[in-house]
Short mmCIF file of C-alpha atoms in Angstrom, two decimals:
data_model
loop_
_atom_site.label_atom_id
_atom_site.label_comp_id
_atom_site.label_asym_id
_atom_site.label_seq_id
_atom_site.Cartn_x
_atom_site.Cartn_y
_atom_site.Cartn_z
CA MET U 119 -9.24 30.15 -0.10
CA ILE U 120 -11.99 30.17 -2.74
CA LYS U 121 -13.92 33.43 -2.49
CA THR U 122 -16.05 33.72 -5.66
CA TYR U 123 -18.35 31.60 -7.82
CA GLU U 124 -15.87 31.91 -10.71
CA GLU U 125 -13.04 30.64 -8.49
CA ALA U 126 -15.25 27.72 -7.41
CA LEU U 127 -15.83 26.70 -11.05
CA SER U 128 -12.11 27.08 -11.84
CA PHE U 129 -11.31 24.80 -8.90
CA ILE U 130 -13.74 22.13 -10.16
CA HIS U 131 -12.71 22.30 -13.82
CA GLY U 132 -9.02 22.43 -12.91
CA ARG U 133 -9.06 18.92 -11.46
CA THR U 134 -7.88 15.87 -13.40
CA LYS U 135 -10.64 14.17 -15.42
CA PHE U 136 -9.60 10.52 -15.08
CA LYS U 137 -7.24 8.30 -13.09
CA LYS U 138 -5.43 5.28 -14.53
CA LEU U 139 -7.20 2.60 -12.50
CA PRO U 140 -11.00 2.65 -12.01
CA THR U 141 -12.06 2.42 -8.35
CA LEU U 142 -14.82 3.59 -6.02
CA ASN U 143 -12.54 3.52 -2.96
CA ARG U 144 -11.40 7.12 -3.44
CA MET U 145 -15.00 8.35 -3.79
CA LYS U 146 -16.10 6.43 -0.69
CA ARG U 147 -13.20 7.87 1.31
CA PHE U 148 -14.01 11.37 0.01
CA LEU U 149 -17.66 11.07 1.09
CA LYS U 150 -16.68 9.62 4.46
CA GLU U 151 -14.52 12.70 5.11
CA LEU U 152 -17.59 14.81 4.26
CA GLY U 153 -19.80 12.90 6.71
CA ASP U 154 -21.38 10.52 4.16
CA PRO U 155 -23.91 13.05 2.78
CA GLN U 156 -25.22 10.43 0.32
CA ALA U 157 -26.71 8.32 3.13
CA GLY U 158 -30.40 8.26 4.00
CA LEU U 159 -31.92 9.49 0.71
CA ASN U 160 -34.15 7.75 -1.83
CA TYR U 161 -32.50 7.39 -5.24
CA VAL U 162 -33.47 6.33 -8.75
CA HIS U 163 -30.15 5.48 -10.43
CA ILE U 164 -30.14 5.90 -14.23
CA THR U 165 -27.57 4.74 -16.78
CA GLY U 166 -27.54 4.08 -20.53
CA THR U 167 -25.68 5.07 -23.68
CA ASN U 168 -28.44 7.50 -24.67
CA GLY U 169 -31.72 8.66 -23.18
CA LYS U 170 -30.57 9.19 -19.58
CA GLY U 171 -31.16 12.95 -19.57
CA SER U 172 -34.54 12.69 -21.26
CA VAL U 173 -35.68 9.97 -18.84
CA VAL U 174 -34.58 12.12 -15.89
CA ALA U 175 -36.43 15.14 -17.33
CA MET U 176 -39.67 13.19 -17.84
CA MET U 177 -39.48 11.48 -14.45
CA ARG U 178 -38.81 14.80 -12.73
CA SER U 179 -41.78 16.45 -14.43
CA VAL U 180 -44.13 13.57 -13.56
CA LEU U 181 -42.94 13.20 -9.95
CA LEU U 182 -43.30 16.95 -9.35
CA GLU U 183 -46.87 16.67 -10.67
CA GLN U 184 -47.32 13.86 -8.13
CA GLY U 185 -46.54 16.40 -5.41
CA LEU U 186 -43.12 14.98 -4.50
CA THR U 187 -39.95 17.00 -3.97
CA VAL U 188 -37.32 15.96 -6.53
CA GLY U 189 -33.55 16.33 -6.66
CA SER U 190 -31.65 15.67 -9.89
CA PHE U 191 -28.08 15.21 -11.08
CA THR U 192 -27.36 15.23 -14.81
CA SER U 193 -24.43 15.67 -17.17
CA PRO U 194 -23.10 17.37 -19.13
CA PHE U 195 -24.56 20.84 -18.73
CA ILE U 196 -25.74 22.77 -21.79
CA THR U 197 -25.42 26.41 -20.76
CA ARG U 198 -24.25 26.65 -17.13
CA PHE U 199 -22.60 24.19 -14.74
CA ASN U 200 -25.38 24.76 -12.18
CA GLU U 201 -27.88 22.93 -14.44
CA ARG U 202 -26.33 19.63 -13.38
CA ILE U 203 -27.64 19.88 -9.81
CA GLY U 204 -31.32 20.66 -9.36
CA TYR U 205 -34.04 20.71 -6.75
CA ASN U 206 -37.67 20.75 -7.92
CA GLY U 207 -36.50 21.73 -11.38
CA VAL U 208 -34.50 24.75 -10.18
CA GLN U 209 -30.71 24.65 -10.57
CA ILE U 210 -28.41 25.14 -7.59
CA SER U 211 -27.73 28.83 -6.89
CA ASP U 212 -24.29 30.39 -7.35
CA ASP U 213 -24.17 31.14 -3.61
CA ASP U 214 -24.96 27.54 -2.61
CA LEU U 215 -22.45 26.18 -5.09
CA LEU U 216 -19.73 28.51 -3.77
CA ARG U 217 -20.54 27.66 -0.14
CA LEU U 218 -20.37 23.92 -0.76
CA VAL U 219 -17.15 24.14 -2.78
CA GLN U 220 -15.64 26.09 0.13
CA ARG U 221 -16.61 23.17 2.38
CA ILE U 222 -15.23 20.55 -0.02
CA GLU U 223 -11.91 22.18 -0.99
CA PRO U 224 -10.04 21.48 2.30
CA VAL U 225 -11.04 17.81 2.11
CA VAL U 226 -9.77 17.61 -1.49
CA LYS U 227 -6.42 19.14 -0.42
CA LYS U 228 -6.18 16.69 2.46
CA LEU U 229 -6.77 13.71 0.15
CA ASP U 230 -4.28 15.10 -2.38
CA CYS U 231 -1.66 14.74 0.36
CA GLU U 232 -2.80 11.42 1.81
CA LEU U 233 -3.78 9.26 -1.18
CA PRO U 234 -0.99 7.67 -3.29
CA THR U 235 -2.83 8.44 -6.56
CA GLY U 236 -3.91 11.93 -5.45
CA GLY U 237 -7.29 13.29 -4.45
CA PRO U 238 -10.69 13.36 -6.19
CA THR U 239 -11.24 13.87 -9.92
CA GLU U 240 -13.43 16.58 -11.41
CA PHE U 241 -16.48 14.30 -11.65
CA GLU U 242 -15.98 12.96 -8.13
CA ILE U 243 -16.12 16.56 -6.90
CA ASP U 244 -19.25 17.17 -9.00
CA ALA U 245 -20.93 14.14 -7.44
CA ALA U 246 -19.82 15.01 -3.88
CA LEU U 247 -21.11 18.56 -4.37
CA MET U 248 -24.48 17.15 -5.42
CA PHE U 249 -24.64 14.70 -2.50
CA CYS U 250 -23.89 17.53 -0.03
CA TYR U 251 -26.61 19.70 -1.60
CA MET U 252 -29.17 16.87 -1.52
CA ALA U 253 -28.32 16.14 2.13
CA GLU U 254 -29.35 19.72 2.92
CA LYS U 255 -32.48 19.76 0.75
CA LYS U 256 -33.66 16.22 1.65
CA PRO U 257 -35.94 15.68 -1.38
CA ASP U 258 -38.40 12.79 -1.49
CA VAL U 259 -36.37 11.32 -4.37
CA VAL U 260 -33.05 12.02 -6.12
CA LEU U 261 -32.87 11.20 -9.84
CA LEU U 262 -29.22 10.27 -10.17
CA GLU U 263 -27.74 10.11 -13.67
CA VAL U 264 -24.54 8.12 -14.17
CA GLY U 265 -21.59 9.97 -15.72
CA ILE U 266 -19.96 7.14 -17.70
CA GLY U 267 -20.74 3.42 -17.51
CA GLY U 268 -21.98 2.51 -14.07
CA LEU U 269 -19.83 -0.04 -12.27
CA TYR U 270 -17.02 2.38 -11.36
CA ASP U 271 -18.97 5.60 -11.83
CA SER U 272 -18.66 8.06 -8.94
CA THR U 273 -22.44 7.95 -8.41
CA ASN U 274 -22.36 4.18 -7.77
CA VAL U 275 -21.93 4.55 -4.01
CA ILE U 276 -25.63 4.32 -3.13
CA THR U 277 -28.32 1.63 -3.03
CA PRO U 278 -31.28 3.01 -4.99
CA ILE U 279 -35.00 2.31 -4.77
CA VAL U 280 -34.96 1.59 -8.53
CA SER U 281 -32.16 1.13 -11.10
CA VAL U 282 -32.76 2.14 -14.74
CA ILE U 283 -30.84 1.14 -17.88
CA THR U 284 -32.18 3.07 -20.87
CA THR U 285 -30.07 1.86 -23.82
CA VAL U 286 -26.73 0.19 -24.54
CA GLY U 287 -24.71 1.15 -27.62
CA TRP U 288 -21.27 2.10 -28.86
CA ASP U 289 -19.81 4.98 -26.85
CA HIS U 290 -16.90 5.65 -24.46
CA MET U 291 -15.21 2.43 -25.65
CA LYS U 292 -11.85 3.69 -24.35
CA TYR U 293 -13.22 3.43 -20.81
CA LEU U 294 -16.01 0.84 -21.05
CA GLY U 295 -14.66 -1.75 -23.48
CA ASP U 296 -14.76 -2.60 -27.17
CA THR U 297 -17.71 -5.01 -27.21
CA LEU U 298 -21.38 -4.58 -26.30
CA THR U 299 -20.93 -7.28 -23.64
CA LYS U 300 -18.14 -5.29 -21.96
CA ILE U 301 -20.12 -2.04 -22.19
CA ALA U 302 -23.26 -3.75 -20.83
CA THR U 303 -21.25 -5.24 -17.95
CA GLN U 304 -20.27 -1.71 -16.92
CA LYS U 305 -23.88 -0.50 -17.16
CA ALA U 306 -25.10 -3.51 -15.16
CA GLY U 307 -22.84 -2.38 -12.33
CA ILE U 308 -25.62 -0.15 -11.01
CA ILE U 309 -27.94 -3.15 -10.46
CA LYS U 310 -28.07 -3.94 -6.74
CA GLU U 311 -29.16 -7.02 -4.81
CA GLN U 312 -32.97 -7.37 -4.86
CA VAL U 313 -33.46 -3.79 -6.16
CA PRO U 314 -35.88 -3.61 -9.13
CA VAL U 315 -34.32 -2.68 -12.48
CA VAL U 316 -36.19 -1.04 -15.38
CA ILE U 317 -34.71 -1.86 -18.79
CA GLY U 318 -35.31 -0.27 -22.19
CA ASP U 319 -35.00 -1.89 -25.61
CA LEU U 320 -31.47 -3.35 -25.70
CA PRO U 321 -29.43 -5.16 -28.37
CA GLN U 322 -29.53 -8.92 -27.75
CA GLU U 323 -25.87 -9.20 -26.74
CA ALA U 324 -26.21 -6.42 -24.17
CA ARG U 325 -29.62 -7.65 -22.99
CA GLU U 326 -28.31 -11.12 -22.13
CA THR U 327 -25.51 -9.61 -20.03
CA ILE U 328 -27.84 -7.32 -18.11
CA ILE U 329 -30.64 -9.86 -17.62
CA ASN U 330 -28.16 -12.45 -16.33
CA ASP U 331 -26.63 -9.91 -13.94
CA ALA U 332 -30.06 -8.93 -12.62
CA LYS U 333 -31.04 -12.58 -12.08
CA ARG U 334 -27.77 -13.27 -10.28
CA LYS U 335 -28.52 -10.37 -7.93
CA GLN U 336 -32.19 -11.41 -7.60
CA ALA U 337 -33.20 -7.97 -8.86
CA PRO U 338 -36.80 -7.92 -10.17
CA ILE U 339 -36.74 -7.13 -13.91
CA CYS U 340 -39.16 -4.70 -15.59
CA GLU U 341 -38.35 -4.74 -19.32
CA LEU U 342 -39.81 -2.84 -22.27
CA GLY U 343 -41.58 -5.39 -24.48
CA ASN U 344 -42.14 -7.85 -21.63
CA GLU U 345 -43.48 -6.11 -18.51
CA PHE U 346 -44.52 -2.84 -20.16
CA PHE U 347 -45.33 -1.78 -23.72
CA VAL U 348 -45.49 1.41 -25.79
CA GLN U 349 -46.50 2.46 -29.28
CA LYS U 350 -46.67 5.74 -31.15
CA ILE U 351 -50.30 6.41 -32.03
CA HIS U 352 -49.94 8.84 -34.95
CA ARG U 353 -47.11 8.63 -37.47
CA HIS U 354 -45.37 11.74 -38.80
CA GLN U 355 -45.84 13.79 -35.63
CA PHE U 356 -42.76 15.54 -34.26
CA LEU U 357 -44.24 15.62 -30.73
CA ALA U 358 -45.40 12.03 -30.45
CA LYS U 359 -48.60 10.77 -28.89
CA ILE U 360 -48.09 7.42 -27.22
CA LYS U 361 -50.12 4.53 -25.85
CA TYR U 362 -48.56 2.89 -22.78
CA GLN U 363 -49.57 -0.40 -21.20
CA SER U 364 -48.48 -2.25 -18.06
CA PRO U 365 -50.14 -4.52 -15.47
CA GLN U 366 -50.84 -1.45 -13.28
CA ILE U 367 -51.67 1.08 -16.00
CA HIS U 368 -54.23 0.09 -18.58
CA CYS U 369 -54.01 1.90 -21.93
CA LEU U 370 -52.56 5.28 -20.98
CA GLU U 371 -52.55 7.81 -23.84
CA ALA U 372 -50.24 10.80 -23.50
CA LYS U 373 -48.65 13.49 -25.68
CA LEU U 374 -44.93 14.05 -25.19
CA GLY U 375 -43.33 17.45 -24.66
CA LEU U 376 -40.01 16.22 -26.07
CA GLY U 377 -39.70 15.80 -29.83
CA GLY U 378 -38.33 12.87 -31.80
CA ASP U 379 -39.24 9.23 -32.25
CA TYR U 380 -36.60 8.05 -29.79
CA GLN U 381 -38.54 9.79 -27.00
CA VAL U 382 -41.34 7.21 -27.36
CA GLU U 383 -39.20 4.48 -25.77
CA ASN U 384 -37.60 6.94 -23.34
CA ALA U 385 -41.09 7.94 -22.17
CA ALA U 386 -42.04 4.30 -21.63
CA VAL U 387 -38.91 3.72 -19.55
CA ALA U 388 -39.63 6.89 -17.55
CA ILE U 389 -43.23 5.85 -16.85
CA ALA U 390 -42.17 2.32 -15.83
CA ALA U 391 -39.49 3.76 -13.51
CA VAL U 392 -42.04 6.12 -11.91
CA GLU U 393 -44.46 3.21 -11.51
CA THR U 394 -41.80 1.05 -9.88
CA PHE U 395 -40.62 3.82 -7.56
CA MET U 396 -44.16 4.69 -6.41
CA LYS U 397 -44.94 1.02 -5.81
CA GLN U 398 -41.73 0.50 -3.80
CA GLN U 399 -42.58 3.56 -1.69
CA GLU U 400 -46.22 2.45 -1.32
CA LEU U 401 -47.44 5.68 -2.90
CA THR U 402 -50.51 6.06 -5.13
CA LEU U 403 -49.78 6.82 -8.78
CA ASP U 404 -51.92 9.59 -10.27
CA ARG U 405 -52.74 8.93 -13.94
CA HIS U 406 -53.38 12.64 -14.61
CA ALA U 407 -49.97 13.56 -13.16
CA LEU U 408 -48.37 11.15 -15.64
CA ILE U 409 -50.18 12.70 -18.60
CA LYS U 410 -49.54 16.31 -17.56
CA GLY U 411 -45.93 15.66 -16.54
CA LEU U 412 -45.03 14.03 -19.86
CA LYS U 413 -46.66 16.81 -21.88
CA GLU U 414 -44.89 19.60 -19.97
CA THR U 415 -41.38 18.07 -20.00
CA THR U 416 -38.61 20.22 -21.44
CA TRP U 417 -34.94 19.33 -21.89
CA PRO U 418 -32.40 21.69 -23.52
CA GLY U 419 -30.53 20.43 -26.57
CA ARG U 420 -32.65 17.35 -27.24
CA LEU U 421 -34.44 18.11 -30.53
CA GLU U 422 -35.13 21.49 -28.94
CA GLU U 423 -37.06 23.96 -31.11
CA VAL U 424 -35.29 27.33 -31.11
CA ASN U 425 -37.06 28.82 -34.14
CA GLU U 426 -40.52 28.07 -35.49
CA VAL U 427 -40.51 29.28 -39.14
CA PRO U 428 -38.33 28.00 -40.60
CA LEU U 429 -38.05 25.21 -38.06
CA VAL U 430 -34.64 25.14 -36.34
CA LEU U 431 -33.83 22.28 -33.95
CA LEU U 432 -30.84 21.65 -31.69
CA ASP U 433 -30.07 18.00 -31.01
CA GLY U 434 -27.12 16.72 -29.01
CA ALA U 435 -26.80 13.46 -30.96
CA HIS U 436 -23.23 13.09 -29.72
CA ASN U 437 -22.53 9.44 -30.61
CA LEU U 438 -23.44 6.84 -33.23
CA PRO U 439 -26.64 5.58 -31.49
CA GLY U 440 -27.74 9.21 -31.04
CA ILE U 441 -27.25 9.97 -34.74
CA GLN U 442 -29.09 6.77 -35.69
CA ALA U 443 -32.02 7.89 -33.52
CA LEU U 444 -31.97 11.30 -35.23
CA VAL U 445 -31.96 9.66 -38.66
CA LYS U 446 -35.02 7.63 -37.66
CA THR U 447 -36.81 10.83 -36.60
CA ILE U 448 -35.97 12.56 -39.91
CA LYS U 449 -37.31 9.58 -41.85
CA GLU U 450 -40.47 9.45 -39.77
CA ASP U 451 -41.31 13.12 -39.26
CA PHE U 452 -39.55 15.13 -41.99
CA ALA U 453 -39.56 12.76 -44.98
CA GLU U 454 -41.47 15.29 -47.13
CA ARG U 455 -39.23 18.26 -46.28
CA GLU U 456 -35.70 19.37 -47.17
CA VAL U 457 -33.49 19.04 -44.09
CA TYR U 458 -30.29 21.06 -43.67
CA ILE U 459 -27.93 19.61 -41.06
CA LEU U 460 -24.99 21.45 -39.51
CA VAL U 461 -22.78 19.01 -37.62
CA ALA U 462 -19.65 19.17 -35.43
CA ILE U 463 -18.37 16.10 -33.57
CA LEU U 464 -15.61 15.42 -31.05
CA ALA U 465 -12.54 13.64 -32.45
CA ASP U 466 -12.91 10.70 -30.01
CA LYS U 467 -16.30 9.68 -31.48
CA GLN U 468 -17.11 7.45 -34.48
CA TYR U 469 -17.55 10.52 -36.66
CA ASP U 470 -17.03 8.77 -40.02
CA LEU U 471 -19.90 6.37 -39.31
CA MET U 472 -22.02 9.21 -37.90
CA LEU U 473 -21.58 11.30 -41.07
CA GLY U 474 -22.37 8.26 -43.21
CA GLU U 475 -25.69 7.79 -41.41
CA LEU U 476 -26.70 11.43 -41.98
CA ALA U 477 -25.55 11.47 -45.61
CA SER U 478 -27.59 8.35 -46.41
CA LEU U 479 -30.85 10.33 -46.38
CA GLY U 480 -31.97 11.65 -49.75
CA ASN U 481 -33.52 14.85 -48.37
CA VAL U 482 -30.52 15.88 -46.25
CA HIS U 483 -28.13 18.72 -47.13
CA LEU U 484 -25.08 18.13 -44.92
CA VAL U 485 -22.78 20.92 -43.74
CA VAL U 486 -19.77 19.96 -41.59
CA THR U 487 -18.00 22.37 -39.26
CA HIS U 488 -15.93 22.44 -36.08
CA PHE U 489 -15.91 24.20 -32.70
CA ALA U 490 -13.54 24.90 -29.83
CA GLY U 491 -14.14 21.62 -27.96
CA PRO U 492 -14.23 21.19 -24.16
CA GLY U 493 -10.42 21.20 -23.84
CA PRO U 494 -7.12 20.42 -25.61
CA LYS U 495 -7.42 16.70 -24.85
CA ARG U 496 -10.89 16.48 -26.48
CA PRO U 497 -10.70 18.49 -29.74
CA SER U 498 -13.37 18.84 -32.39
CA ALA U 499 -12.89 16.38 -35.28
CA ASP U 500 -11.67 17.67 -38.65
CA LEU U 501 -14.68 16.53 -40.64
CA LYS U 502 -13.34 17.93 -43.95
CA GLU U 503 -11.14 14.86 -44.31
CA GLY U 504 -12.87 12.01 -46.08
CA ILE U 505 -16.15 13.74 -46.92
CA SER U 506 -15.46 13.23 -50.64
CA ASP U 507 -15.71 9.46 -50.01
CA ILE U 508 -19.19 9.71 -48.45
CA PRO U 509 -21.95 8.76 -50.93
CA THR U 510 -24.64 11.41 -50.73
CA LYS U 511 -27.31 12.98 -52.95
CA TYR U 512 -26.08 16.53 -52.34
CA PRO U 513 -22.37 17.43 -52.05
CA VAL U 514 -21.27 17.82 -48.43
CA GLN U 515 -20.48 21.47 -47.69
CA VAL U 516 -17.81 22.77 -45.30
CA ALA U 517 -18.23 25.78 -42.98
CA ASP U 518 -14.92 26.98 -41.54
CA GLU U 519 -16.85 28.68 -38.72
CA TRP U 520 -20.13 27.29 -37.42
CA GLN U 521 -21.69 30.76 -37.18
CA LEU U 522 -21.10 31.22 -40.94
CA GLY U 523 -22.53 27.74 -41.51
CA ILE U 524 -25.81 28.77 -39.88
CA SER U 525 -25.95 31.97 -41.97
CA GLU U 526 -25.23 30.08 -45.20
CA ILE U 527 -27.91 27.46 -44.50
CA ALA U 528 -30.43 30.20 -43.62
CA ARG U 529 -29.81 31.78 -47.05
CA GLN U 530 -30.49 28.48 -48.84
CA MET U 531 -33.65 27.52 -46.91
CA ASN U 532 -37.27 28.34 -47.51
CA ALA U 533 -40.02 28.49 -44.85
CA GLU U 534 -40.94 24.79 -45.22
CA ASP U 535 -37.40 23.49 -44.78
CA VAL U 536 -35.87 22.27 -41.51
CA MET U 537 -32.46 23.14 -40.02
CA ILE U 538 -31.03 20.67 -37.50
CA ILE U 539 -27.83 21.55 -35.65
CA THR U 540 -26.34 18.42 -34.14
CA GLY U 541 -23.30 16.53 -32.89
CA SER U 542 -21.40 17.15 -29.67
CA LEU U 543 -23.37 18.41 -26.68
CA TYR U 544 -20.51 20.87 -26.13
CA PHE U 545 -21.15 22.19 -29.65
CA ILE U 546 -24.89 22.44 -28.94
CA SER U 547 -24.06 24.37 -25.77
CA ASP U 548 -22.11 26.94 -27.82
CA VAL U 549 -24.83 27.23 -30.48
CA ARG U 550 -27.66 27.46 -27.96
CA LYS U 551 -26.22 30.67 -26.52
CA LEU U 552 -26.71 32.27 -29.96
CA PHE U 553 -30.41 31.35 -30.11
CA THR U 554 -31.43 31.88 -26.47
CA LYS U 555 -29.91 35.26 -25.63
#
């Protein structure tokens, strides 16, 4: 019997991460045993290689300003597991989490005995926990972020009011496939018959796959660059000001609370998704709620400012598209400043290409390091290997411990310089504890 919050977390994290064959049958059976807690709620289902968390954060902020009650499910967490499950921007309490795990554990044990491949995985338990919590809270809308992919993701057991696909790029190829078409096919799995889908700026190969899937399912398409438009008004501003345009919203100007150029397109997707949801629910969209909600959005670990002078930013650019977005931001917003980057990346990522992107910038001083990693099966990459082959203006430095790396960079910087700590979100989680005590 689980008696404490710590025991509840140990139970969750002690489960297997993946099964050999992808299927939703186990998740559906699991939820049926729990009384189908996912039924009867309004969902916005969000997938994408990058941008999911930021889109959820912006949508949540705007919808709360609209006066709605909002549930949210995101991953991974940055500081505490509870962050993943929220109601009106407040994470689930330790007591509620313990109580719901106590309810779920007997069902998991039962399925361990009855199912040939064993009971639920860790993420299936995470999702079931969230569905049970939302069934109790009954929010007006649940912003439901996909874990990996979409088609076989444990969250893909609902029919949403709106589906959202933010971006498609190279990540999780072991599970999703080794081409953009295969990856996009997995993402398109969240598109449902006749349910509107909001789409960000996608590579052509991925776009064709997703558009064709949506047409086949007769899902109305709302695509950035066709049905809605966005532009950054002022260049060289870390917190961007945008101009957004759609058939319903004429020339909306808003300042973003999240930094980085990549948030311009994320904001557009978030606005379009809010628009679509409100229209589907026959609710009136408040222009002022949009402006205020976007400005007041916060999201830990996404170009998050943790020190003002000198400027220190944490950015969970955990894959190649994320690093490319960070590089674009550095070029746009910090071109005139010296930028010191401390980076640690998981071994299962394209870390050689990621380092090459960062090293290509003439104003970047690159320091590579490592960290504990989320577990023995997902270690931190040894970035020391091969750095001598990377063409760069300044020699790449190595910090044997990331804490020493931060200290060494701080000694080299002046007040005008910028420190960016980036790479794995698990790494950012470790570092963030140092800055936010």
